[in-house]
Tab-separated table of C-alpha atoms in Angstrom:
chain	number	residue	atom	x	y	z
A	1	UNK	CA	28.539	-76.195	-22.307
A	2	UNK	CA	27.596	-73.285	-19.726
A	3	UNK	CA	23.975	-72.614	-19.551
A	4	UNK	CA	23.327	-69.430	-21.305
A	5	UNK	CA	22.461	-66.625	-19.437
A	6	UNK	CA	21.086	-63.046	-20.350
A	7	UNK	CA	24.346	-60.725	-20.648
A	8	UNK	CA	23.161	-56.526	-20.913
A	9	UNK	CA	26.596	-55.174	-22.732
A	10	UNK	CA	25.308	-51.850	-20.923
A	11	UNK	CA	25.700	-53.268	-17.388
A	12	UNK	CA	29.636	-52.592	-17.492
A	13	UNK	CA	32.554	-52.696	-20.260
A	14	UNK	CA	33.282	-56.529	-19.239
A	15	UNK	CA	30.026	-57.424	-19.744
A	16	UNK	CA	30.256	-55.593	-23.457
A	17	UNK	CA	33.180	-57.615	-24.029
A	18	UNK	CA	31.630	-61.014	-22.981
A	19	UNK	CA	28.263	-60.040	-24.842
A	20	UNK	CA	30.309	-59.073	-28.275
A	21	UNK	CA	32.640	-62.947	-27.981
A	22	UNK	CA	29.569	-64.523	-27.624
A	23	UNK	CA	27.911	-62.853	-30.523
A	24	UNK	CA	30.740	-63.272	-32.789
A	25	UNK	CA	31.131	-66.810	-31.290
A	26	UNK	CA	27.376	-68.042	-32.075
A	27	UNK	CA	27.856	-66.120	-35.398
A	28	UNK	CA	30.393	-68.395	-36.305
A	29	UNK	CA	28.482	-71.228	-35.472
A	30	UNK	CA	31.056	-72.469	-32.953
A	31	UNK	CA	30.446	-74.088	-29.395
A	32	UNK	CA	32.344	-72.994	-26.401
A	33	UNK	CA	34.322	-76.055	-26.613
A	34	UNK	CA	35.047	-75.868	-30.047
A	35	UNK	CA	36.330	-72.239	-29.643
A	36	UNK	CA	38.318	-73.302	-26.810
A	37	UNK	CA	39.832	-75.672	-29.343
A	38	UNK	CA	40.889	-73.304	-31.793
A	39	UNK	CA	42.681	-70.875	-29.859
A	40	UNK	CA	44.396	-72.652	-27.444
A	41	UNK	CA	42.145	-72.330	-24.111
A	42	UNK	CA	40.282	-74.502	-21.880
A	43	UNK	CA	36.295	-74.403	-22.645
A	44	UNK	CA	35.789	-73.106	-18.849
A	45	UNK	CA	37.937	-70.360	-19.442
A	46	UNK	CA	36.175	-69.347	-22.580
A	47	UNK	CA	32.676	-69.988	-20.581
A	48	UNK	CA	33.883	-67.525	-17.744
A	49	UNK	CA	34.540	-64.731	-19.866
A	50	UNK	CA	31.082	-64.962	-21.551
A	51	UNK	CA	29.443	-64.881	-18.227
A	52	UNK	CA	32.073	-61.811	-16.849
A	53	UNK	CA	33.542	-64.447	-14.366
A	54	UNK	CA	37.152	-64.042	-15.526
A	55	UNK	CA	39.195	-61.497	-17.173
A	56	UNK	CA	41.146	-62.586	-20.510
A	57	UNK	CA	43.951	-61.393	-21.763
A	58	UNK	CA	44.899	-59.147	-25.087
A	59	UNK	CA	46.337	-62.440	-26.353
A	60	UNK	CA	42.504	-64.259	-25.973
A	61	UNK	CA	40.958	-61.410	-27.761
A	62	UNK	CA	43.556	-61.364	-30.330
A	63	UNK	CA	43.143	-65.389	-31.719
A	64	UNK	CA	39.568	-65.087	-31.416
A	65	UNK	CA	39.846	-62.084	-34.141
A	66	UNK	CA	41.704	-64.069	-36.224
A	67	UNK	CA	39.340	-67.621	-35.332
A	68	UNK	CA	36.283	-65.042	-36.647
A	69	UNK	CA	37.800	-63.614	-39.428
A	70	UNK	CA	37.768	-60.145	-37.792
A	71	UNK	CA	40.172	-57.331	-38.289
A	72	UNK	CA	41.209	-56.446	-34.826
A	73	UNK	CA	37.628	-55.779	-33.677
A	74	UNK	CA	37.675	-57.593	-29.782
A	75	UNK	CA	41.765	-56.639	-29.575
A	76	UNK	CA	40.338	-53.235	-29.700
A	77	UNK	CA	37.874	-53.155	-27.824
A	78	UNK	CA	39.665	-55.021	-25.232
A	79	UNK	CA	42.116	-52.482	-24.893
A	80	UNK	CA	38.806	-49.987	-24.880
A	81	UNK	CA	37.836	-52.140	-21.896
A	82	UNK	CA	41.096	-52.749	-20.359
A	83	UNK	CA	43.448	-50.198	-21.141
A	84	UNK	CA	46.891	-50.737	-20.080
A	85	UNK	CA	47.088	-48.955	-16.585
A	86	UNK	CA	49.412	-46.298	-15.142
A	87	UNK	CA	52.491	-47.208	-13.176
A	88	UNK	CA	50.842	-48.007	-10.304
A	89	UNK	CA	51.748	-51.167	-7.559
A	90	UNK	CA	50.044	-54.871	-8.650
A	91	UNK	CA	47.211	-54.180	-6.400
A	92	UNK	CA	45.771	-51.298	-7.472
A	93	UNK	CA	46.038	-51.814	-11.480
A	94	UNK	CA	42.649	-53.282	-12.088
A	95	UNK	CA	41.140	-49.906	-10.109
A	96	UNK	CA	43.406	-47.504	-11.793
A	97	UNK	CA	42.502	-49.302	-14.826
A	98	UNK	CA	38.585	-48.428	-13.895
A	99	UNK	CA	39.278	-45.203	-13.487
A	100	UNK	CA	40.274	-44.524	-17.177
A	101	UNK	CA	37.469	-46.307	-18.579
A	102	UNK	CA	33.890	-45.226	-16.163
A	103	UNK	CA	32.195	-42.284	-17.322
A	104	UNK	CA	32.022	-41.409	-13.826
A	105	UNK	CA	33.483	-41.666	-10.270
A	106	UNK	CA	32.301	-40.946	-6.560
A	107	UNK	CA	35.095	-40.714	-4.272
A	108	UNK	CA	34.261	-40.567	-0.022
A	109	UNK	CA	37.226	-38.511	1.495
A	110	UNK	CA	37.459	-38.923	5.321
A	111	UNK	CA	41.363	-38.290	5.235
A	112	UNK	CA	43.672	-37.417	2.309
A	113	UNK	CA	41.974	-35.679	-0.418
A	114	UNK	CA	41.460	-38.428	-2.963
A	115	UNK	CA	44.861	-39.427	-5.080
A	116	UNK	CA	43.085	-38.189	-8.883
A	117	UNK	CA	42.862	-35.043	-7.412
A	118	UNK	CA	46.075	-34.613	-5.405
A	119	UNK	CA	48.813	-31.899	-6.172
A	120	UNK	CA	52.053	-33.106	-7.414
A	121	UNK	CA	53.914	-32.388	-3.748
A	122	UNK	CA	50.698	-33.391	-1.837
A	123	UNK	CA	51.051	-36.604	-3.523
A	124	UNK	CA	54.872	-36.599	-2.860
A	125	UNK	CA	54.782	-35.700	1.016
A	126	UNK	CA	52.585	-38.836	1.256
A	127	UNK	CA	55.249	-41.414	-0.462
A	128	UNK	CA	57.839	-39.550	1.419
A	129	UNK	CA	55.996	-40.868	4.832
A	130	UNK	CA	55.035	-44.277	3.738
A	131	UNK	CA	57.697	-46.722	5.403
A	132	UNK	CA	59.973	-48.876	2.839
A	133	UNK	CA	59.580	-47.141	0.003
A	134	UNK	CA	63.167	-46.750	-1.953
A	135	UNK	CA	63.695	-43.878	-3.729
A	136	UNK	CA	62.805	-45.323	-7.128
A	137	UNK	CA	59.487	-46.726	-5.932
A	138	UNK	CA	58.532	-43.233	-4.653
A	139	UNK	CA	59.614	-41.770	-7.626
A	140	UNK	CA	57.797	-44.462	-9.668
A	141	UNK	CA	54.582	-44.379	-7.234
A	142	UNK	CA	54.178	-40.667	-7.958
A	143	UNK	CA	54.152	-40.536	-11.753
A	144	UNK	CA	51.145	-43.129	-11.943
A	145	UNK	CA	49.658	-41.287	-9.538
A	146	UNK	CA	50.024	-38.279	-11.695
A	147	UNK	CA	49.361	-40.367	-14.887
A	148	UNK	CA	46.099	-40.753	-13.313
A	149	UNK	CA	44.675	-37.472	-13.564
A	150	UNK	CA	44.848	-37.571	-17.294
A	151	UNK	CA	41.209	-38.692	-17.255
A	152	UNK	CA	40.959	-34.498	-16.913
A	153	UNK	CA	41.931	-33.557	-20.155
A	154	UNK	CA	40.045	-36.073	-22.203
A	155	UNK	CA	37.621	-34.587	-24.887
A	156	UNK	CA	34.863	-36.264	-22.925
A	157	UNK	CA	36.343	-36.613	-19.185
A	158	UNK	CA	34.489	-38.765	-16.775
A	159	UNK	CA	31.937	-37.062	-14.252
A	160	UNK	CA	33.753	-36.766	-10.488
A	161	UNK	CA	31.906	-36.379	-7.660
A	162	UNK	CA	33.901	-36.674	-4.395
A	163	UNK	CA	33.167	-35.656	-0.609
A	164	UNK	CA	36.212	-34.633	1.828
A	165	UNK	CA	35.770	-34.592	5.449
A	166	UNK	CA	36.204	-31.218	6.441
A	167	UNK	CA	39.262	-32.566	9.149
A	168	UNK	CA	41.086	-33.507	5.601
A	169	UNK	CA	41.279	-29.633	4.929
A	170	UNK	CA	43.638	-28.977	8.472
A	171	UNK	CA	45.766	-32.572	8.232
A	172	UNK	CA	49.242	-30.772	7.925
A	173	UNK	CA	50.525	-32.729	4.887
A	174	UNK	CA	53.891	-31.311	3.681
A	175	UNK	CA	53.170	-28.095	5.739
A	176	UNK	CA	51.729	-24.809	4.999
A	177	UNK	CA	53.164	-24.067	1.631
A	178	UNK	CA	51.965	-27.549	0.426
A	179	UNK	CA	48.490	-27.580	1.713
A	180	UNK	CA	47.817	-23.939	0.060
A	181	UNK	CA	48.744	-25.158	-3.234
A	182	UNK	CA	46.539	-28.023	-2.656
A	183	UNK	CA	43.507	-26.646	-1.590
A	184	UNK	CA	43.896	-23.697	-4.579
A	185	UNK	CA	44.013	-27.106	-6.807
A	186	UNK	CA	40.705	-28.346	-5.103
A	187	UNK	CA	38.984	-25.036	-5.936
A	188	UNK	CA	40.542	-24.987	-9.405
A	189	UNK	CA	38.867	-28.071	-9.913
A	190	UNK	CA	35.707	-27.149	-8.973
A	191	UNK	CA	35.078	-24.728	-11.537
A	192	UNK	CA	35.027	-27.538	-14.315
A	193	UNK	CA	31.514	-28.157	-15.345
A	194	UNK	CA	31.564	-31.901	-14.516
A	195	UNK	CA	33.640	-32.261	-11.169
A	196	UNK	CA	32.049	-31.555	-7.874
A	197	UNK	CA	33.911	-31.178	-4.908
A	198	UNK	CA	31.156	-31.165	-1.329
A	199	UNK	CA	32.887	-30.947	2.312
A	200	UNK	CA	31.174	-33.007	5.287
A	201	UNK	CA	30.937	-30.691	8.084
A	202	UNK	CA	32.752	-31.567	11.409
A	203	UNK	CA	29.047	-31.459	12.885
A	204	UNK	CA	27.717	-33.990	10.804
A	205	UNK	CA	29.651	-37.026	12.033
A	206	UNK	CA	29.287	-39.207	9.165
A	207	UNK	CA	29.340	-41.801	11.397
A	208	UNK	CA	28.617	-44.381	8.799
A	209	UNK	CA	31.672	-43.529	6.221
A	210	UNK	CA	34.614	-43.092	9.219
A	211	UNK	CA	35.457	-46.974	8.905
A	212	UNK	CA	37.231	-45.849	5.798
A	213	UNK	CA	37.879	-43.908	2.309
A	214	UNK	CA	36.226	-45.784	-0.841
A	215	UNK	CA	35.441	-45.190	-4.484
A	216	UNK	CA	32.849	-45.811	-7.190
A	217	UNK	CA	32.813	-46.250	-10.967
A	218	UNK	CA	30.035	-46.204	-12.852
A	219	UNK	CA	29.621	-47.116	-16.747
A	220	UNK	CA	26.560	-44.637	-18.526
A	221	UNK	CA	25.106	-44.456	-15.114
A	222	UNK	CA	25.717	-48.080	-13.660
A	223	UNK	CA	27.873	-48.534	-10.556
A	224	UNK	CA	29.631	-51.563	-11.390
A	225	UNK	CA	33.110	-51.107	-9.467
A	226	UNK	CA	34.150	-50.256	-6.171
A	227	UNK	CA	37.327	-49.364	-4.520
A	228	UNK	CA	37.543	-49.631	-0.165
A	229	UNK	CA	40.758	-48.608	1.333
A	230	UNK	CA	41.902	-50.742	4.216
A	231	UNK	CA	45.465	-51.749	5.337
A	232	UNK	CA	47.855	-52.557	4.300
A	233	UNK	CA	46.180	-52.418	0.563
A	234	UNK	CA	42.988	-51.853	-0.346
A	235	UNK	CA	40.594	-54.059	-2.421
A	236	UNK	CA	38.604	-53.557	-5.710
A	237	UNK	CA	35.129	-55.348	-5.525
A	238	UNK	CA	32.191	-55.881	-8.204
A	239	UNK	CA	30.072	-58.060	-6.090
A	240	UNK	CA	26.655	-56.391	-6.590
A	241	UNK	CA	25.326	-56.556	-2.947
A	242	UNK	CA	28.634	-54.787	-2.075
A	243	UNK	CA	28.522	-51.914	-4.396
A	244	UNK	CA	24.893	-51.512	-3.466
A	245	UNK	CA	25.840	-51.011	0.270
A	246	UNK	CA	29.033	-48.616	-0.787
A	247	UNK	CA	26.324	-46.820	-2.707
A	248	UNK	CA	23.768	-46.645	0.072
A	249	UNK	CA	26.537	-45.567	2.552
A	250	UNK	CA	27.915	-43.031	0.124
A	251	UNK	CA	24.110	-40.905	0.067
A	252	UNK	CA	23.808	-41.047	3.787
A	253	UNK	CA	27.410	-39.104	3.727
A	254	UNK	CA	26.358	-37.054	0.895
A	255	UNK	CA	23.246	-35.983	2.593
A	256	UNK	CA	25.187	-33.888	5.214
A	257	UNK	CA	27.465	-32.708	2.764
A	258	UNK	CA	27.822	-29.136	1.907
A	259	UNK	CA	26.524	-27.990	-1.562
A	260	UNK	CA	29.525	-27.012	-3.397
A	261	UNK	CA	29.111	-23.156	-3.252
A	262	UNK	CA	29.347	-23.262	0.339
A	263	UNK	CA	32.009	-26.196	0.343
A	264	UNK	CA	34.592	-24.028	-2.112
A	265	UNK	CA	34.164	-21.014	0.678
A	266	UNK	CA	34.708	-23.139	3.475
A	267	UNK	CA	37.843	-24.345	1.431
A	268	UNK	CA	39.338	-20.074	0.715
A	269	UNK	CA	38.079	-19.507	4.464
A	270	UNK	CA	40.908	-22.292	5.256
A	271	UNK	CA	43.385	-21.326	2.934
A	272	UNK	CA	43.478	-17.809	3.900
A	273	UNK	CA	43.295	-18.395	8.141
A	274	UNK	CA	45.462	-21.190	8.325
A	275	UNK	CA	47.657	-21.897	5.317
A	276	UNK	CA	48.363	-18.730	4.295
């Protein structure tokens, strides 16, 4: 059996999920092995969910409900921790799937505004552009990407705090017409009390966050997730020394950053000069 080690169901929603098996597990008075038995699965594979090494499936949670005698309890709450994600491609579920779930999310902008927060033609001008796409996977492509931004109209949405590069404000995407109706969406978004929208000054450099865009989720005030954008795809991390670095590099950006006051002018000054 795996040595047992100390499992905070605070630390992030997988962790909840392996503390609660475990509990219900030694509640039972059933080994690792024996569980394993019961429902079907090897005893490592029960042993790396209950130390947040691997992710089960609905089907795992499902016979261990009925090996406990419980009525639907870790079904549920699986689906609380991995809800069934947007149409999105294979490599960016178990992100989009983050970002219905974390309570809230730091985005570093250096040059699209962040795909949550994109307009329905910003979004589109981009798939247009991106070569291979058919038709259908455009078409496909943009409604998870708009599925996305439901996280905005949840009783208790998630906190959002993203930077944008002030260079992201003049990229031409999809022309004048386009880029007005984005940037009016930017500033529309601003005014909710928990999103915060900050632009990085040309001046400031932000040497340190050019290499590329990323993302954080965090879980009552835990980062636990991170998304870095590279191509061809990006990745979706939750190595610790990782996220620590993302965070670090994420303040040293946000330290030049604009407070928001001054970041929504900046944004009508650029609306009204050049995309109006």
């Amino acid at each position: 059996m795996t040595k047992m080690i100390d499992i905070d169901p605070e630390e992030s929603p997988r962790a909840r999920f392996a503390f609660e098996l475990r509990r219900h597990r030694l509640a039972a008075r059933l080994t690792q092995k024996q569980l394993a038995r019961r429902i079907g699965f090897s005893t490592s594979a029960v042993a790396m969910v209950e130390t947040c090494k691997f992710r089960p499936s609905e089907h795992f949670a499902r016979l261990c409900d009925q090996v406990f005698g419980l009525e639907g309890d870790l079904g549920r709450l699986y689906l609380e921790v991995w809800p069934p994600p947007p149409p999105v491609p294979a490599h960016f579920r178990d992100w989009a799937i983050e970002e219905q779930r974390a309570t809230a999310l730091r985005f570093w902008a250096p040059l699209l505004i962040p795909g949550m927060l994109q307009t329905e033609a910003f979004a589109r001008r981009i798939f247009e552009r991106e070569p291979g796409l058919t038709r259908e996977q455009m078409d496909e492509r943009l409604a998870g990407r708009m599925q996305r931004r439901s996280v905005f109209s949840r009783t208790d949405p998630p906190a959002v705090m993203c930077l944008i590069d002030e260079g992201v404000l003049h990229r031409p995407v999809g022309g004048a017409e386009v880029m007005r109706e984005q940037l009016e969406h930017l500033l529309e978004m601003a005014t909710r009390p928990k999103v915060t929208i900050q632009i990085v000054p040309y001046g400031a450099e932000a040497l340190s966050g050019l290499i590329g865009a990323y993302a954080i989720a965090e879980m009552r005030g835990n980062a636990y997730t991170v998304r870095v954008e590279s191509q061809p795809r990006g990745r979706t991390i939750t190595d610790r020394s990782t996220i620590t670095e993302i965070i670090d590099r994420y303040d040293a950006v946000r330290a030049d950053a604009y407070p928001q006051h001054l970041s929504c002018k900046i944004i009508k000054e650029v609306v009204t000069e050049k995309w109006t």
